Amino acid sequence: GEFMWGMLEPKEGIFDFKTLDKIIDCAENTGLNIMLGTPTATMPSWLYTTYPEVRSRGPDSPEGYRGAPASFGGRRQYSFNSEVYRNFSARVVSKLAERYGKRESIVVWQVDNELGHEGSDVDMSAASLKEWRLWLRNRYDNDIGELNRGWGTVFWSALYGDFSEIGLPLYTVPGTAKRPNEGWRSNMSPGMLLDFRRFRRDSITKFAKMQVDILRSYGVKGKVTTNAPGGFWDKAIDHNHIFAGMDFPAYDNYPVWGDSTAAPFPSTVALSLDTVRGWGSRSKSTSASTEQQKQQLHGMMIAEQLIGAQGHDIIGYTPRPNQAKAWTAAAFLHGAVHVHETNDDNARFVIIKKKKKKKKKK
């Protein structure tokens, strides 16, 4: 269900579960367990077109070119800070939980898909600006003087007189080139950039928690998690926050991708797996209830384990003989209790035209 919103709600407020019903029924009749994903990682076309305020906007380039909103047709086009998007997301998640929450075959519920991946943790939209200012008011107890002192805004006379004057960290002069380990670049105050990173972290956690709370409120029988993407070191996400109210951490293990020319060292894969194992449930966060903590599983899940050639629009590095086996074995050895293998090859769609029957001549 993770990329099915356009099928589940083809028009605003009109839901159609026939296809998903058939898939779940077929899996049940075959004796399979199901991991059901919420569909909020991609929005339907009517939502993108009718409510442009839900779209995220990319950062400005180091040269000053203005960031653009994500076009329809890909994924992760939404702003975590859009109240409109959160409301529509809450509704479709509620519909899924109401319809399928008591199905015994659904043993795991996956919230969204790869939260914050592919640069979606950096959002410069109007919705982000509005929430950013509210976040700052709360952080600095509505004291603009305290913010100025914390950010050192006296430098270059960048003092603010009110929270409504604060913008997002967009392009400014002097601009500087993007660094190799950065997804984007701004030459604003380091204090501002640090707070903006914290704000982005909290925005993603809030969006995930909203869905977890809905699933819990409907008493879904399955465990709840989300599939964290790779490359998490440079994303503005705190996975201990994300997984605190969930049942166990899950991770998409793609040691190579479309532009890879060689596999990473085994120690690199091991480091990522060891990091994932420590997320969430082991933090003993008080945000999870006592009953939830009792139900939390030890170990972790590999929600997606790459086993073949991969890439969205490019075929990249193909694992060598036994290499995928080694990655799977490493996952188990580093604490995984579930591993789901996937081949993320380019999709192939074929249009089959029915041949018209020729009329027999009398």
Coordinates of C-alpha atoms in Angstrom, one line a residue:
G1 CA 0.0 0.0 0.0
E2 CA 3.0 2.4 0.3
F3 CA 2.6 3.8 -3.2
M4 CA -1.1 3.3 -3.8
W5 CA -2.7 6.5 -2.7
G6 CA -3.8 7.4 -6.3
M7 CA -5.6 4.0 -6.5
L8 CA -7.0 4.1 -3.0
E9 CA -8.4 7.7 -3.3
P10 CA -8.7 8.4 -7.1
K11 CA -10.7 11.5 -6.4
E12 CA -10.8 13.7 -3.3
G13 CA -12.9 11.9 -0.7
I14 CA -13.8 8.9 -2.9
F15 CA -12.1 5.7 -1.8
D16 CA -11.7 2.5 -3.7
F17 CA -10.1 -0.5 -1.8
K18 CA -11.0 -3.2 -4.3
T19 CA -7.5 -3.8 -5.6
L20 CA -5.9 -3.8 -2.2
D21 CA -8.7 -6.1 -0.9
K22 CA -7.8 -8.6 -3.6
I23 CA -4.1 -8.4 -2.8
I24 CA -4.6 -8.9 0.9
D25 CA -7.1 -11.7 0.4
C26 CA -4.8 -13.5 -2.1
A27 CA -1.9 -13.2 0.4
E28 CA -4.0 -14.6 3.2
N29 CA -5.3 -17.5 1.1
T30 CA -1.7 -18.4 0.2
G31 CA -0.7 -18.3 3.9
L32 CA 1.5 -15.3 3.7
N33 CA 2.1 -12.7 6.4
I34 CA 1.7 -9.0 5.2
M35 CA 3.6 -5.8 5.8
L36 CA 1.2 -3.0 4.9
G37 CA 2.6 0.5 4.2
T38 CA 0.7 3.7 4.5
P39 CA 0.6 5.5 1.1
T40 CA 1.7 9.0 2.1
A41 CA 5.2 9.0 0.5
T42 CA 3.5 9.8 -2.9
M43 CA 0.4 12.0 -3.3
P44 CA -2.4 11.5 -5.9
S45 CA -2.5 14.0 -8.8
W46 CA -5.7 15.7 -7.6
L47 CA -4.0 16.6 -4.3
Y48 CA -0.9 17.9 -6.0
T49 CA -2.9 20.0 -8.5
T50 CA -5.7 21.3 -6.3
Y51 CA -3.7 22.1 -3.2
P52 CA -0.3 23.5 -4.4
E53 CA 0.5 24.6 -0.8
V54 CA 1.3 20.9 0.0
R55 CA 4.4 20.9 -2.2
S56 CA 7.9 21.1 -0.8
R57 CA 10.4 23.5 -2.3
G58 CA 14.1 22.7 -2.7
P59 CA 16.9 24.9 -1.4
D60 CA 18.6 27.7 -3.4
S61 CA 21.7 26.7 -5.3
P62 CA 25.1 28.0 -4.2
E63 CA 25.0 30.3 -7.2
G64 CA 21.7 31.9 -6.2
Y65 CA 19.3 30.0 -8.4
R66 CA 16.0 29.7 -6.6
G67 CA 14.9 26.3 -5.5
A68 CA 12.0 24.8 -7.3
P69 CA 9.0 22.8 -6.0
A70 CA 9.1 19.1 -6.8
S71 CA 7.2 18.2 -9.9
F72 CA 4.4 15.6 -9.9
G73 CA 5.4 12.1 -11.1
G74 CA 8.1 11.3 -8.6
R75 CA 7.8 10.8 -4.9
R76 CA 8.4 12.7 -1.7
Q77 CA 7.0 15.9 -3.2
Y78 CA 5.2 16.9 -0.1
S79 CA 6.1 19.3 2.8
F80 CA 6.2 17.7 6.2
N81 CA 5.0 21.1 7.5
S82 CA 1.9 21.5 5.4
E83 CA -1.1 21.3 7.6
V84 CA -3.3 20.5 4.5
Y85 CA -1.1 17.5 3.6
R86 CA -1.1 16.3 7.2
N87 CA -4.9 16.4 7.3
F88 CA -5.2 14.4 4.1
S89 CA -2.6 12.0 5.2
A90 CA -4.4 11.5 8.5
R91 CA -7.6 10.7 6.7
V92 CA -6.2 8.0 4.4
V93 CA -4.2 6.4 7.2
S94 CA -7.4 6.3 9.3
K95 CA -9.3 4.7 6.4
L96 CA -6.6 2.0 6.1
A97 CA -6.5 1.3 9.9
E98 CA -10.3 1.1 10.1
R99 CA -10.5 -1.3 7.2
Y100 CA -7.5 -3.6 7.8
G101 CA -6.4 -3.0 11.4
K102 CA -7.9 -6.2 12.8
R103 CA -6.7 -8.5 10.0
E104 CA -4.5 -11.1 11.6
S105 CA -2.4 -11.6 8.4
I106 CA -1.1 -8.0 8.6
V107 CA 1.7 -8.5 11.1
V108 CA 3.5 -5.2 10.4
W109 CA 2.4 -1.7 9.6
Q110 CA 4.9 0.5 7.8
V111 CA 4.6 4.3 8.3
D112 CA 5.2 6.2 5.0
N113 CA 8.4 5.1 3.1
E114 CA 12.0 6.2 3.7
L115 CA 11.1 9.4 5.6
G116 CA 13.4 12.3 4.7
H117 CA 15.1 10.5 1.8
E118 CA 16.3 12.0 -1.4
G119 CA 16.7 15.5 0.0
S120 CA 13.1 15.7 1.3
D121 CA 14.3 16.7 4.7
V122 CA 15.2 20.1 3.3
D123 CA 12.0 22.1 2.6
M124 CA 12.0 25.8 1.8
S125 CA 8.2 26.1 1.2
A126 CA 5.8 28.7 2.6
A127 CA 4.4 26.0 4.9
S128 CA 7.9 25.3 6.2
L129 CA 8.5 29.0 6.8
K130 CA 5.3 29.3 8.9
E131 CA 6.2 26.3 11.1
W132 CA 9.8 27.4 11.4
R133 CA 8.8 30.7 12.9
L134 CA 6.4 29.0 15.4
W135 CA 9.1 26.5 16.3
L136 CA 11.6 29.4 17.0
R137 CA 9.0 31.2 19.2
N138 CA 8.6 28.1 21.2
R139 CA 12.3 27.4 21.5
Y140 CA 13.2 30.9 22.6
D141 CA 10.2 31.5 24.7
N142 CA 9.1 34.3 22.4
D143 CA 12.2 36.2 23.3
I144 CA 13.8 37.6 20.1
G145 CA 16.7 39.0 22.1
E146 CA 17.6 35.5 23.3
L147 CA 17.5 34.3 19.7
N148 CA 19.8 37.1 18.6
R149 CA 22.3 36.3 21.3
G150 CA 22.2 32.6 20.5
W151 CA 22.7 33.1 16.8
G152 CA 25.3 35.9 17.2
T153 CA 23.3 38.1 14.8
V154 CA 25.2 41.2 15.9
F155 CA 27.8 40.0 13.3
W156 CA 27.1 41.8 10.0
S157 CA 24.2 43.6 11.6
A158 CA 21.9 40.6 11.1
L159 CA 19.8 41.5 14.2
Y160 CA 16.1 40.6 14.1
G161 CA 13.4 42.8 15.7
D162 CA 10.6 40.2 15.6
F163 CA 10.2 36.5 14.8
S164 CA 8.0 37.5 11.8
E165 CA 11.2 38.9 10.2
I166 CA 13.1 35.6 10.3
G167 CA 13.3 33.8 7.0
L168 CA 14.6 30.4 5.9
P169 CA 18.3 29.9 5.3
L170 CA 18.2 30.7 1.5
Y171 CA 20.9 32.1 -0.7
T172 CA 22.7 35.2 0.5
V173 CA 25.9 37.1 -0.3
P174 CA 28.6 36.0 0.0
G175 CA 27.6 32.6 -1.4
T176 CA 30.0 29.7 -1.1
A177 CA 30.3 26.5 -3.0
K178 CA 28.6 23.4 -1.8
R179 CA 30.9 21.0 0.1
P180 CA 31.2 17.3 -0.8
N181 CA 29.4 16.1 2.3
E182 CA 26.5 18.6 2.1
G183 CA 23.2 18.2 0.3
W184 CA 22.8 22.0 0.1
R185 CA 24.6 25.2 1.1
S186 CA 23.7 28.4 2.9
N187 CA 26.1 31.0 4.3
M188 CA 23.7 32.1 7.1
S189 CA 24.6 32.1 10.8
P190 CA 25.9 28.7 12.1
G191 CA 23.5 29.1 15.0
M192 CA 20.6 29.5 12.5
L193 CA 21.7 26.5 10.5
L194 CA 21.9 24.3 13.6
D195 CA 18.4 25.3 14.7
F196 CA 17.1 24.8 11.2
R197 CA 18.5 21.2 11.3
R198 CA 16.8 20.6 14.7
F199 CA 13.5 22.0 13.2
R200 CA 13.7 19.7 10.2
R201 CA 14.3 16.8 12.6
D202 CA 11.3 17.7 14.7
S203 CA 9.1 18.2 11.6
I204 CA 9.8 14.6 10.3
T205 CA 9.3 13.1 13.8
K206 CA 6.0 14.9 14.2
F207 CA 4.7 13.6 10.8
A208 CA 5.7 10.1 11.7
K209 CA 4.2 10.2 15.2
M210 CA 0.9 11.5 13.8
Q211 CA 0.5 8.3 11.8
V212 CA 1.7 6.0 14.6
D213 CA -0.9 7.6 16.9
I214 CA -3.6 7.0 14.4
L215 CA -2.7 3.3 14.0
R216 CA -2.5 2.9 17.8
S217 CA -5.9 4.6 18.2
Y218 CA -7.5 2.0 15.9
G219 CA -5.8 -0.8 17.8
V220 CA -4.1 -2.4 14.8
K221 CA -3.0 -5.9 15.5
G222 CA 0.3 -5.7 13.6
K223 CA 3.5 -4.2 14.9
V224 CA 4.4 -0.6 13.8
T225 CA 7.6 0.5 12.2
T226 CA 8.9 2.5 9.3
N227 CA 11.7 1.7 6.8
A228 CA 14.6 4.1 7.3
P229 CA 16.7 4.8 4.2
G230 CA 20.4 4.6 3.7
G231 CA 22.7 7.6 3.8
F232 CA 21.2 8.6 7.2
W233 CA 24.4 10.3 8.4
D234 CA 23.8 13.5 6.5
K235 CA 20.0 13.7 6.9
A236 CA 18.3 15.9 9.5
I237 CA 16.6 13.0 11.3
D238 CA 16.9 11.6 14.8
H239 CA 15.9 7.9 14.4
N240 CA 15.8 7.5 18.2
H241 CA 12.9 10.0 18.1
I242 CA 11.3 8.4 15.0
F243 CA 11.3 4.8 16.4
A244 CA 10.7 5.6 20.1
G245 CA 6.9 5.0 19.8
M246 CA 7.3 2.1 17.3
D247 CA 7.8 -1.5 18.0
F248 CA 11.2 -2.0 16.4
P249 CA 13.6 -0.2 13.9
A250 CA 13.6 -1.2 10.2
Y251 CA 16.1 -0.3 7.6
D252 CA 16.5 -0.5 3.8
N253 CA 19.9 -2.0 3.2
Y254 CA 21.2 -0.9 -0.2
P255 CA 25.0 -1.2 -0.1
V256 CA 25.2 -0.1 -3.8
W257 CA 23.0 2.0 -6.0
G258 CA 22.6 3.2 -9.6
D259 CA 25.8 5.2 -9.7
S260 CA 27.9 2.8 -7.8
T261 CA 31.0 1.4 -9.5
A262 CA 32.0 -0.9 -6.7
A263 CA 30.7 -2.4 -3.5
P264 CA 31.6 -0.7 -0.2
F265 CA 33.9 -2.3 2.3
P266 CA 32.1 -4.9 4.5
S267 CA 33.0 -2.7 7.5
T268 CA 30.9 0.1 6.0
V269 CA 27.9 -2.1 5.8
A270 CA 28.5 -3.4 9.3
L271 CA 28.7 0.1 10.7
S272 CA 25.3 1.0 9.3
L273 CA 23.7 -2.2 10.6
D274 CA 25.2 -1.7 14.1
T275 CA 23.9 1.9 14.1
V276 CA 20.4 0.8 13.1
R277 CA 20.3 -1.9 15.8
G278 CA 20.6 0.7 18.5
W279 CA 17.7 2.9 17.4
G280 CA 14.3 3.5 19.0
S281 CA 13.1 0.7 21.2
R282 CA 16.5 0.3 23.0
S283 CA 16.4 4.0 23.9
K284 CA 13.8 3.2 26.6
S285 CA 11.9 6.4 25.6
T286 CA 9.0 7.4 27.8
S287 CA 7.0 8.3 24.7
A288 CA 6.1 4.6 24.4
S289 CA 3.5 3.3 26.9
T290 CA 4.4 0.5 29.3
E291 CA 2.4 -1.9 27.3
Q292 CA 4.1 -0.9 24.1
Q293 CA 7.5 -1.3 25.7
K294 CA 6.5 -4.9 26.7
Q295 CA 5.5 -5.6 23.1
Q296 CA 8.6 -4.1 21.5
L297 CA 10.8 -6.7 19.7
H298 CA 14.5 -7.1 20.2
G299 CA 16.6 -6.8 17.1
M300 CA 15.7 -5.0 13.9
M301 CA 14.1 -5.6 10.5
I302 CA 15.7 -5.2 7.1
A303 CA 12.6 -4.0 5.2
E304 CA 14.4 -4.0 1.9
Q305 CA 17.6 -6.0 1.2
L306 CA 19.1 -5.4 -2.2
I307 CA 19.8 -8.6 -4.2
G308 CA 20.2 -7.5 -7.8
A309 CA 20.9 -4.7 -10.2
Q310 CA 19.2 -1.5 -9.1
G311 CA 18.4 2.1 -10.0
H312 CA 15.4 4.2 -10.8
D313 CA 16.4 5.4 -14.3
I314 CA 19.8 3.7 -14.5
I315 CA 21.1 0.2 -14.1
G316 CA 23.9 0.3 -11.7
Y317 CA 26.4 -2.1 -10.0
T318 CA 25.2 -5.7 -10.1
P319 CA 26.2 -7.7 -7.0
R320 CA 28.8 -10.3 -7.7
P321 CA 28.2 -14.0 -7.0
N322 CA 27.4 -14.6 -3.3
Q323 CA 27.7 -10.8 -2.5
A324 CA 24.0 -10.5 -1.8
K325 CA 24.2 -13.6 0.4
A326 CA 27.0 -12.0 2.3
W327 CA 24.9 -8.8 2.9
T328 CA 22.0 -10.8 4.1
A329 CA 24.2 -12.9 6.4
A330 CA 25.7 -9.6 7.8
A331 CA 22.2 -8.3 8.5
F332 CA 21.4 -11.4 10.6
L333 CA 24.7 -11.4 12.3
H334 CA 24.3 -7.7 13.3
G335 CA 20.9 -8.2 14.9
A336 CA 18.2 -8.5 12.2
V337 CA 15.3 -10.8 13.0
H338 CA 13.5 -10.2 9.7
V339 CA 15.1 -9.7 6.3
H340 CA 13.0 -9.0 3.2
E341 CA 14.9 -9.3 0.0
T342 CA 14.1 -7.1 -3.0
N343 CA 15.3 -6.5 -6.5
D344 CA 14.8 -2.8 -7.3
D345 CA 15.2 -3.1 -11.0
N346 CA 13.6 -0.7 -13.5
A347 CA 9.9 -1.4 -13.9
R348 CA 8.7 -2.7 -17.2
F349 CA 5.2 -1.9 -18.4
V350 CA 3.8 -3.4 -21.5
I351 CA 0.6 -2.3 -23.2
I352 CA -1.3 -5.2 -24.6
K353 CA -3.8 -4.4 -27.3
K354 CA -6.6 -6.8 -27.9
K355 CA -6.9 -7.9 -31.5
K356 CA -10.2 -7.2 -33.1
K357 CA -11.9 -10.3 -34.4
K358 CA -12.4 -10.2 -38.1
K359 CA -15.9 -10.5 -39.3
K360 CA -16.6 -13.6 -41.3
K361 CA -17.8 -13.0 -44.8
K362 CA -21.2 -14.3 -45.6

